[in-house]
Structure formats: structure tokens, C-alpha cells
Short mmCIF file of C-alpha atoms and ligand atoms in Angstrom, two decimals:
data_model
loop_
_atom_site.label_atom_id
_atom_site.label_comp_id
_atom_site.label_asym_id
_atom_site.label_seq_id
_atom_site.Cartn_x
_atom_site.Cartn_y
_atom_site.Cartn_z
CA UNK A 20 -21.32 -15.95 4.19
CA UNK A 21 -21.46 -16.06 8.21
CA UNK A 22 -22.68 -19.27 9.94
CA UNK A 23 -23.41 -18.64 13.15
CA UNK A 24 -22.20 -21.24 16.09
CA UNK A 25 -23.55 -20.43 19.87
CA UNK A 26 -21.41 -21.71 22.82
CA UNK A 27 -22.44 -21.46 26.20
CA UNK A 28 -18.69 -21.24 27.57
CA UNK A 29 -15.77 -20.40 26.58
CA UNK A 30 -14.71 -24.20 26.66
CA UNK A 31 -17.01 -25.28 24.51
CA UNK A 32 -16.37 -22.52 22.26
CA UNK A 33 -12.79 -23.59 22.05
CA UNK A 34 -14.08 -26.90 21.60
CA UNK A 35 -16.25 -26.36 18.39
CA UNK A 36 -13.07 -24.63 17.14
CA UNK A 37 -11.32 -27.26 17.41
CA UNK A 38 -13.78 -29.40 15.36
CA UNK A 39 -13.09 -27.45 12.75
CA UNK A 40 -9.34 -27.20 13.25
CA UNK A 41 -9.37 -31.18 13.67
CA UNK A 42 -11.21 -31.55 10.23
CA UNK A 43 -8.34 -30.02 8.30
CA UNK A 44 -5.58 -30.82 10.07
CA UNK A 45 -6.37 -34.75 9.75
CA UNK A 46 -7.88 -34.37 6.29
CA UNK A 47 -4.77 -32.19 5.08
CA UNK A 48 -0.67 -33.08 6.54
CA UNK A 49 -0.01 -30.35 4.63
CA UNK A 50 -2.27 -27.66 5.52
CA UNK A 51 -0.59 -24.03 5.84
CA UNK A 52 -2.82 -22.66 9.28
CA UNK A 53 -3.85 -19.21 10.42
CA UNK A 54 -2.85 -18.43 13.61
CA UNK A 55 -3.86 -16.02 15.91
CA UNK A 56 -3.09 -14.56 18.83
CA UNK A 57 -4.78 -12.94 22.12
CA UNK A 58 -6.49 -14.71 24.86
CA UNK A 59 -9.43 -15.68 22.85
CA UNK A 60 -7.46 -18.62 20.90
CA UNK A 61 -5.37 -20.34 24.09
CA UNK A 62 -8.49 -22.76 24.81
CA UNK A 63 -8.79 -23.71 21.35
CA UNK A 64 -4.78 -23.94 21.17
CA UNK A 65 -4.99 -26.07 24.29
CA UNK A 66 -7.68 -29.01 22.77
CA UNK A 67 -5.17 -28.83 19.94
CA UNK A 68 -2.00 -29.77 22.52
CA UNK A 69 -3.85 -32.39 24.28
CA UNK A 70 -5.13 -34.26 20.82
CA UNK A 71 -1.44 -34.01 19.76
CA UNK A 72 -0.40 -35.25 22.65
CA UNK A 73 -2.93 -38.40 22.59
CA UNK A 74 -1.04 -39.33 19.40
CA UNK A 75 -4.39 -37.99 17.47
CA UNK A 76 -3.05 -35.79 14.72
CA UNK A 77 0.63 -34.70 13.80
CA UNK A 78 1.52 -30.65 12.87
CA UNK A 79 5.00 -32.44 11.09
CA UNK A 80 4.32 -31.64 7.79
CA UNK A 81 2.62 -28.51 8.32
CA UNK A 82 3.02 -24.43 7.76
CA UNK A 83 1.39 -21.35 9.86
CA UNK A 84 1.06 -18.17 9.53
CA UNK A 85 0.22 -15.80 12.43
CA UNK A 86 -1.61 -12.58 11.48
CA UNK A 87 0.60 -10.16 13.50
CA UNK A 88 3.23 -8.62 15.40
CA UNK A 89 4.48 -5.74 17.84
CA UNK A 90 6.82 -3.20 16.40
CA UNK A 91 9.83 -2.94 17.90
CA UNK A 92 9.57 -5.48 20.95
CA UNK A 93 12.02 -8.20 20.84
CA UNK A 94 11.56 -11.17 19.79
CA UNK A 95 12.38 -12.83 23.20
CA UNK A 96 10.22 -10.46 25.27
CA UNK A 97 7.42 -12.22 26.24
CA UNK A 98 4.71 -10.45 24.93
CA UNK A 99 5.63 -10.53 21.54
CA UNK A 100 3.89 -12.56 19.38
CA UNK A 101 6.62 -14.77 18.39
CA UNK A 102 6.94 -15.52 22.70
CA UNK A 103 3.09 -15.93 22.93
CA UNK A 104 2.71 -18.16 19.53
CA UNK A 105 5.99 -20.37 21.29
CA UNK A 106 4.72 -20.41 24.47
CA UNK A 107 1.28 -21.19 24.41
CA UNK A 108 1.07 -23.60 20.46
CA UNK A 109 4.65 -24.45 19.23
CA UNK A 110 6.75 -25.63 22.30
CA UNK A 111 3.97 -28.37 22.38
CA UNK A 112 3.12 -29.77 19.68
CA UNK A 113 5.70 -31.57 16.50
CA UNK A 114 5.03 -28.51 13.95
CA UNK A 115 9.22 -27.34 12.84
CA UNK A 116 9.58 -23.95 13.51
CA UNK A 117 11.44 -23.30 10.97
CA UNK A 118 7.87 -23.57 9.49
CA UNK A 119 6.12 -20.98 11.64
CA UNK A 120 5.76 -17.69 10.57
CA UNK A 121 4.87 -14.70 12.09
CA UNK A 122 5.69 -11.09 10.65
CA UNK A 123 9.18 -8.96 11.62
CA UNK A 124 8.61 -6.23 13.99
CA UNK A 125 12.36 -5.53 13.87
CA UNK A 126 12.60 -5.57 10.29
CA UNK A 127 15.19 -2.65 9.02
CA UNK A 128 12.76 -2.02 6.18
CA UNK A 129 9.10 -3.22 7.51
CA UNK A 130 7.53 -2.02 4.04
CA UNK A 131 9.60 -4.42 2.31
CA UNK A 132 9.11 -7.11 4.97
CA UNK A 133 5.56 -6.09 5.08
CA UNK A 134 5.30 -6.89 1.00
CA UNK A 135 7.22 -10.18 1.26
CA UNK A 136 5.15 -11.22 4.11
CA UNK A 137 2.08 -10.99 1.51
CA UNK A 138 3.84 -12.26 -1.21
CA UNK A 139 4.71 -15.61 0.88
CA UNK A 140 0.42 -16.20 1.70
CA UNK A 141 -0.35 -15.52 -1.93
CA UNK A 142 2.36 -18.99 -2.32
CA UNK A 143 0.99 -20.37 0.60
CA UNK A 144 -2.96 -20.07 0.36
CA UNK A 145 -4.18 -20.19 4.47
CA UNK A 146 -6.74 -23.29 4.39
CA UNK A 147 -8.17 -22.38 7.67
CA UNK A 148 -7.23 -18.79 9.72
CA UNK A 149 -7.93 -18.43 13.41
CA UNK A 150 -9.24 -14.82 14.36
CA UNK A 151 -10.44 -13.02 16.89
CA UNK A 152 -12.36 -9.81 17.14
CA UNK A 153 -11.87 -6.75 18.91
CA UNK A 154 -13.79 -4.32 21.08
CA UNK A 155 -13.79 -1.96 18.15
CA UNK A 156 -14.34 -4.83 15.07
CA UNK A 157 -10.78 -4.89 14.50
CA UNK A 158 -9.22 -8.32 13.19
CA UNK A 159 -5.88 -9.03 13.72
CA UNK A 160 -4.60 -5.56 14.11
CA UNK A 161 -6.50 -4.10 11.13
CA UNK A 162 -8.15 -1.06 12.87
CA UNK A 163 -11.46 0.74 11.78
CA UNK A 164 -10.80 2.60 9.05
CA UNK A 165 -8.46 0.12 7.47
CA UNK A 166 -9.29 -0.64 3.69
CA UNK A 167 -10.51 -3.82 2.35
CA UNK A 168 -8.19 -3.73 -0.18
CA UNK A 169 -5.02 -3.59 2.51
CA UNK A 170 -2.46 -6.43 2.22
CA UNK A 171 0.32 -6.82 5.19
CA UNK A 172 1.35 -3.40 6.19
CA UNK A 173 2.49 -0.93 9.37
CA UNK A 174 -0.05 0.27 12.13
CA UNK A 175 -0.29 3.05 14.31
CA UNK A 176 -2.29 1.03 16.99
CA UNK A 177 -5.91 2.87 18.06
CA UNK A 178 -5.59 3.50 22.31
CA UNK A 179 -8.27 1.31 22.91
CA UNK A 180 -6.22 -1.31 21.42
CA UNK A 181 -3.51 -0.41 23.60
CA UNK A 182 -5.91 0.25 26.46
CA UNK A 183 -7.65 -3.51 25.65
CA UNK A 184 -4.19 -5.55 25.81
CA UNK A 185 -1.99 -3.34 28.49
CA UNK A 186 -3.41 -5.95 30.74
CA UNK A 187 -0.43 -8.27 29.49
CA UNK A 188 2.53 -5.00 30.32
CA UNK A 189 1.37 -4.38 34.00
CA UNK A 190 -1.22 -2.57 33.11
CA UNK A 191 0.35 -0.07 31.80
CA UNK A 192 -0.29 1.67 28.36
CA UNK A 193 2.78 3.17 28.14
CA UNK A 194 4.33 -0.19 27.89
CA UNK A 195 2.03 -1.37 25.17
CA UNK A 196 4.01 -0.84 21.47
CA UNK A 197 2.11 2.31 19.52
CA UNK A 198 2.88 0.11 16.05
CA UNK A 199 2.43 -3.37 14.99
CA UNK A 200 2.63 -5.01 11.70
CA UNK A 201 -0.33 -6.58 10.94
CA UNK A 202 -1.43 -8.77 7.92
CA UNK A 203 -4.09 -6.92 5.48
CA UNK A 204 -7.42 -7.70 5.08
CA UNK A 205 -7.15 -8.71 1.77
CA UNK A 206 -4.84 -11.39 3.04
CA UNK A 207 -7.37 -12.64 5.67
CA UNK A 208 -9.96 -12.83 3.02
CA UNK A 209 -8.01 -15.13 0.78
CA UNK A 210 -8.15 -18.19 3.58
CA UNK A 211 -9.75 -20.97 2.33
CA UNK A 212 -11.59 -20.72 5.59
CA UNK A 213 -12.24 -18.93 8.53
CA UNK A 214 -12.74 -19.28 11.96
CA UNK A 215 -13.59 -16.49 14.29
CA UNK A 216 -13.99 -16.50 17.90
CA UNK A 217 -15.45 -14.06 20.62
CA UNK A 218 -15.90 -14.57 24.16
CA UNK A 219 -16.80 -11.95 26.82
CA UNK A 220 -19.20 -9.43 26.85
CA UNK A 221 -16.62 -6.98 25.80
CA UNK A 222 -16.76 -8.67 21.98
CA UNK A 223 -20.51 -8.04 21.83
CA UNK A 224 -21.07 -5.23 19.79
CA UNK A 225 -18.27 -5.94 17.62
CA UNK A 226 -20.19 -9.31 16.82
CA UNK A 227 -23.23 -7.50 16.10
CA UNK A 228 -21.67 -5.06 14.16
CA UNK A 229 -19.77 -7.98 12.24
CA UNK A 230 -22.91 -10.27 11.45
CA UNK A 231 -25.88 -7.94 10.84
CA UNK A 232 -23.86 -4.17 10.80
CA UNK A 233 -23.37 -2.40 7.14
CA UNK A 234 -19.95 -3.52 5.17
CA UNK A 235 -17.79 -0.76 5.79
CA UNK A 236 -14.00 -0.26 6.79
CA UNK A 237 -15.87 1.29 10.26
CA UNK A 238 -16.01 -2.30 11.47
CA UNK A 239 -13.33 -4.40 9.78
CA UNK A 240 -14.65 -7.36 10.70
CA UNK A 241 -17.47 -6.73 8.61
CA UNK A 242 -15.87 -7.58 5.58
CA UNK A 243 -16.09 -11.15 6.51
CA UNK A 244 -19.80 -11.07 4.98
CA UNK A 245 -18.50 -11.77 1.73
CA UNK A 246 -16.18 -14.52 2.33
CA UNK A 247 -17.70 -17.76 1.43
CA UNK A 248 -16.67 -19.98 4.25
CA UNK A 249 -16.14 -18.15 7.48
CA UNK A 250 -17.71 -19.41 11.02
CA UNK A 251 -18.59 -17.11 13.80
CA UNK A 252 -18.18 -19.16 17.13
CA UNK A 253 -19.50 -17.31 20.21
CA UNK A 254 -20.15 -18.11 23.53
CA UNK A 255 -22.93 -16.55 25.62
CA UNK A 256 -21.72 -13.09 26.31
CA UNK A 257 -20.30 -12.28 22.96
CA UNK A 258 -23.42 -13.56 21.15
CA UNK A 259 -25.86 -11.84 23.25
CA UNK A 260 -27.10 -9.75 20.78
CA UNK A 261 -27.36 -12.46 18.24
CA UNK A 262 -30.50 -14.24 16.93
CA UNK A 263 -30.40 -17.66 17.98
P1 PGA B 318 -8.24 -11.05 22.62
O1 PGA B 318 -7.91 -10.13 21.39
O2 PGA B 318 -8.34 -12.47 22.09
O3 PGA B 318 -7.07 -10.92 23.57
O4 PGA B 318 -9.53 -10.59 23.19
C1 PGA B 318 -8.63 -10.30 20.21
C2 PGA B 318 -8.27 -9.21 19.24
O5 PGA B 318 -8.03 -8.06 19.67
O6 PGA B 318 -8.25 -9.48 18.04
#
């Protein structure tokens, strides 16, 4: 089931998310996290910094797993995933990396890496994962068309996808990877709970699509209608065809 939470900003919408975020992180020193990555999460990753950093809550004890990464880039390039999930979450807050996870776009045999990747978040159930939606209704890189069924596994990314995030290479498609490994939607659907944020007018007919749109692989993100626990934060743009 959807609940629906309307933001006027992108601030607040970060800061909602963080309510959430807050609630199981100070309820659980244990909790395994979701992570995502994109631009949509860095407010939300920022109100998690600062309470950290006011000696609020403590990542010590804790385990994350990020949804996806680029094939191929390395890992100290920084637009890979690993660089962005570093940069803008880990270098600031007392979570051990050694404790981080986010899937091998190097990997010799990605299929294998791919299968161990869901192996480790059936042993490590998600209690709260951090997404964001595409233009198209793709979450984390699970593009339309993907099956429900689809645990971590390789991508051929769509070119709007490329098209959408060449805006961190220069601006330059060519730059963006074609693959990424991404995990399945099967894996997203096993969180505990879920949190998914959209900002921008760009995310609002993938939001409509989500909420009130027919379950098919055509919108990924529509599966989410039959996970019991997910919240759909929005802020004005993104929700604009929403019902109040
Ligand atoms: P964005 O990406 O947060 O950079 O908009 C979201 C996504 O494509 O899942």
C-alpha cells in the first residue's frame, strides 16, 4: 500500500524523509539501510549528516546496501556510485565501510556477483530502502519492461536514462556507461520499508503512473502497490498530478 506525503519543497521533502530515516535508525543500531543514489536523496542524506553530527544518532553498528552501480567505471571515478555514496553519506557520518555495500561493476563474472549480491539482502533483510523514481518509472536502474520477479542482475541502460543523468559526464551521453548492475525488483520489494522520493516536474508522470497507473513491468515503480509499507514523499512539482 502507497501513503501519500505532499511537500512543498524539496527541503521539506528531504526533511519528512528523514523522519522516517530517524525513526529506524534510533529505534534499531543495527538496522541494514537502503541506499540510493541520484540527486533526489543528497537533501535527505544531508539532515542525516547534520543529526550525526549534533551527536543525535550513531550509523556504528549499522549495514547499507545501495541499489546500484555503473558497469565498467572505476571505482575511484567520481561518478560511480561507490564515489557518489562516499562523497555525499559515508565520509560523514561513523557508519565502517567495510559495512557499506554497493554492487561490482568491475566484477570478472557480474552474473555471479550479481547472484551473491542477492543472496547477501536475502541474509540481510533492508528495514528501510531509499528510492527514487525516474522519468520513465524506473527504480534504481530497473527499466520498463523489467520483471517483477527480477533479483540483482545486468542492464543495458534505456537512452533516456543515459540522456536523464549525462548531466553528471559534461553533458555528454557518450560518456554515460550503456550497462549498470542494478538490484532486482524482487529485492526492493523485500525491504521492510520503503521510502520513495520525487522532486521536479520531470518525476510527475512517473508518480502518477506509480500511485494510480495499472501494475505492469511498463512502469516499474508500479509494483510498489503491493508492498505493505512503502511512502511516496513528493514535493509540489512531482505530485502535481496527485489528489491531495
Ligand atoms: P535522480 O534519479 O534522483 O537523479 O533524479 C532518480 C532515478 O533515476 O532513480
Amino acid at each position: 500500500m502507497i501513503v501519500l506525503k505532499h511537500a512543498k519543497t524539496y527541503e521539506e521533502m528531504s526533511k519528512i524523509a528523514y523522519s522516517f530515516v530517524k525513526e529506524v535508525v534510533t529505534t534499531s543500531p543495527n538496522a541494514t539501510l537502503g541506499l540510493a543514489t541520484g540527486s533526489t536523496p543528497i537533501g535527505l542524506y544531508k539532515e542525516m549528516i547534520k543529526d550525526y553530527q549534533a551527536g543525535v544518532v550513531s550509523y556504528k553498528n549499522m549495514l547499507s546496501i545501495n541499489l546500484d552501480e555503473y558497469v565498467g567505471l572505476p571505482v575511484e571515478h567520481p561518478e560511480s556510485y561507490r564515489s557518489f555514496m562516499n562523497n555525499n553519506l559515508f565520509n560523514h557520518i561513523d557508519i565502517d565501510k567495510a559495512n557499506t555495500n554497493v554492487p561490482n561493476g568491475l566484477a570478472e563474472d557480474i552474473e555471479k556477483a550479481c547472484k551473491d549480491y542477492s543472496a547477501f539482502i536475502a541474509s540481510h533483510p533492508i528495514d528501510i530502502q531509499i528510492l527514487g523514481i525516474g522519468g520513465n518509472g524506473h527504480i534504481a536502474f530497473n527499466e520498463p519492461g523489467t520483471p517483477f520477479d527480477a533479483i540483482t542482475h545486468l542492464v543495458e541502460l534505456k537512452e533516456k536514462t543515459r540522456q536523464d543523468n549525462a548531466r553528471f559526464f559534461d553533458g555528454d551521453i557518450n560518456k554515460v556507461p550503456t550497462h549498470a548492475v542494478t538490484m532486482g525488483l524482487k529485492d526492493i520489494m523485500s525491504a521492510k520499508q520503503i521510502i520513495l522520493l520525487a522532486s521536479g516536474a520531470g518525476k510527475a508522470e512517473a508518480v502518477r503512473d506509480m500511485v494510480y497507473g495499472k501494475m505492469s513491468p511498463e512502469c516499474p515503480a508500479s509494483i510498489l502497490q503491493s508492498h505493505p509499507n512503502v511512502i511516496v514523499i513528493v514535493d509540489e512539482a512531482a505530485g502535481y498530478y496527485l489528489k491531495a
